[in-house]
């Protein structure tokens, strides 16, 4: 797919964001709003982070997005039963009228992000309305689909970005005005982020937002698997139906640029010594007797010149760079743009995982994808595996590839800040 095709599709139809009756926690029924929130399901570090959230409050949203039971069927049934119980007990309640929600995150250090949460019409990549930039793992999509079917709910919004035009009549201007009012809720989570939520229910305001967004296309920043799940579930129901839409947070990055971070790999059952031995003569290897921040600085410096990775798990850090050009020529597919072929994630998956180490990228018994850098290193050291740390990709590279219809290797980027799960949910039964 080319950029021109996307432009034509966008001219025909842009983003269609619709109001919904949000499900929200009753603050009088829980310990605190902060205690019932969670990072998105795929960011929760397991098992430590999961256990921490479970103990934070008996109603923490993690019991819905990551239910714990011996089998997949039992987990989904548990989530469904838990949601129905919380609804019947009034722990979660639907807002009285449909609306869109303005959502703000602030870290106290100058980072401010605002966006709009709503139910977005689901579309296929070929339509050029919502652009994916990463491949997905089928077993994760199947898992999320089973959970959404069982609960009949979108339990957490995924994160999409668009580029506003800065006009005074834009949705972003309305977001600014709404943020000056008293919020529906305000809380500060233990990571130091403050969260505020407002509703937009006035018909004129809703029409203004919808008219503006209809001129834009969006990039999936976080939530490729959930978007693929929305697409799968839409095909299972006759249209029109509530399954034609999925819960999203839309952020105008012309006004609120996101941070782009890397997602790291934890290789189970591969000691660092064995991983390095397989790279001898194929990459340059330098052992760094430094701290994690210093090692990441060395990785950033090396990544400016070419492909570079940081291996850890044996109490030290090992900078791996300068791959053998002949090795790359033999292992990297040539039917993609140069920007894709030179990505660190491409080299990691096509050359290191597939060719050198022989580790399937979608086998959870062999590989884990972890957002937190320190947690990746700690788990590798504790489990005797290898942490592979990556340097982030620039947002303009991501967007350019997405507009060309080229997807990056799965789990290539981590855009943020991500919306907290648990502040507003969407049930498909209302």
Coordinates of C-alpha atoms in Angstrom, one line a residue, residues 60 72 79 132 149 176 214 306 315 339 364 378 389 398 402 406 414:
X60 CA -8.3 -3.3 41.0
X72 CA -7.9 -19.7 29.5
X79 CA -13.4 -11.9 34.4
X132 CA -0.9 0.1 12.2
X149 CA -16.4 -11.9 24.1
X176 CA -8.3 22.9 26.2
X214 CA -13.5 13.2 10.3
X306 CA 24.1 1.7 13.1
X315 CA 25.6 -9.0 36.3
X339 CA 14.1 2.4 6.6
X364 CA 6.0 -17.2 25.2
X378 CA 16.4 -8.0 36.9
X389 CA 17.8 -4.0 25.4
X398 CA 7.3 5.0 12.6
X402 CA 2.9 3.3 8.5
X406 CA 4.8 -1.1 6.0
X414 CA 6.4 1.9 23.2

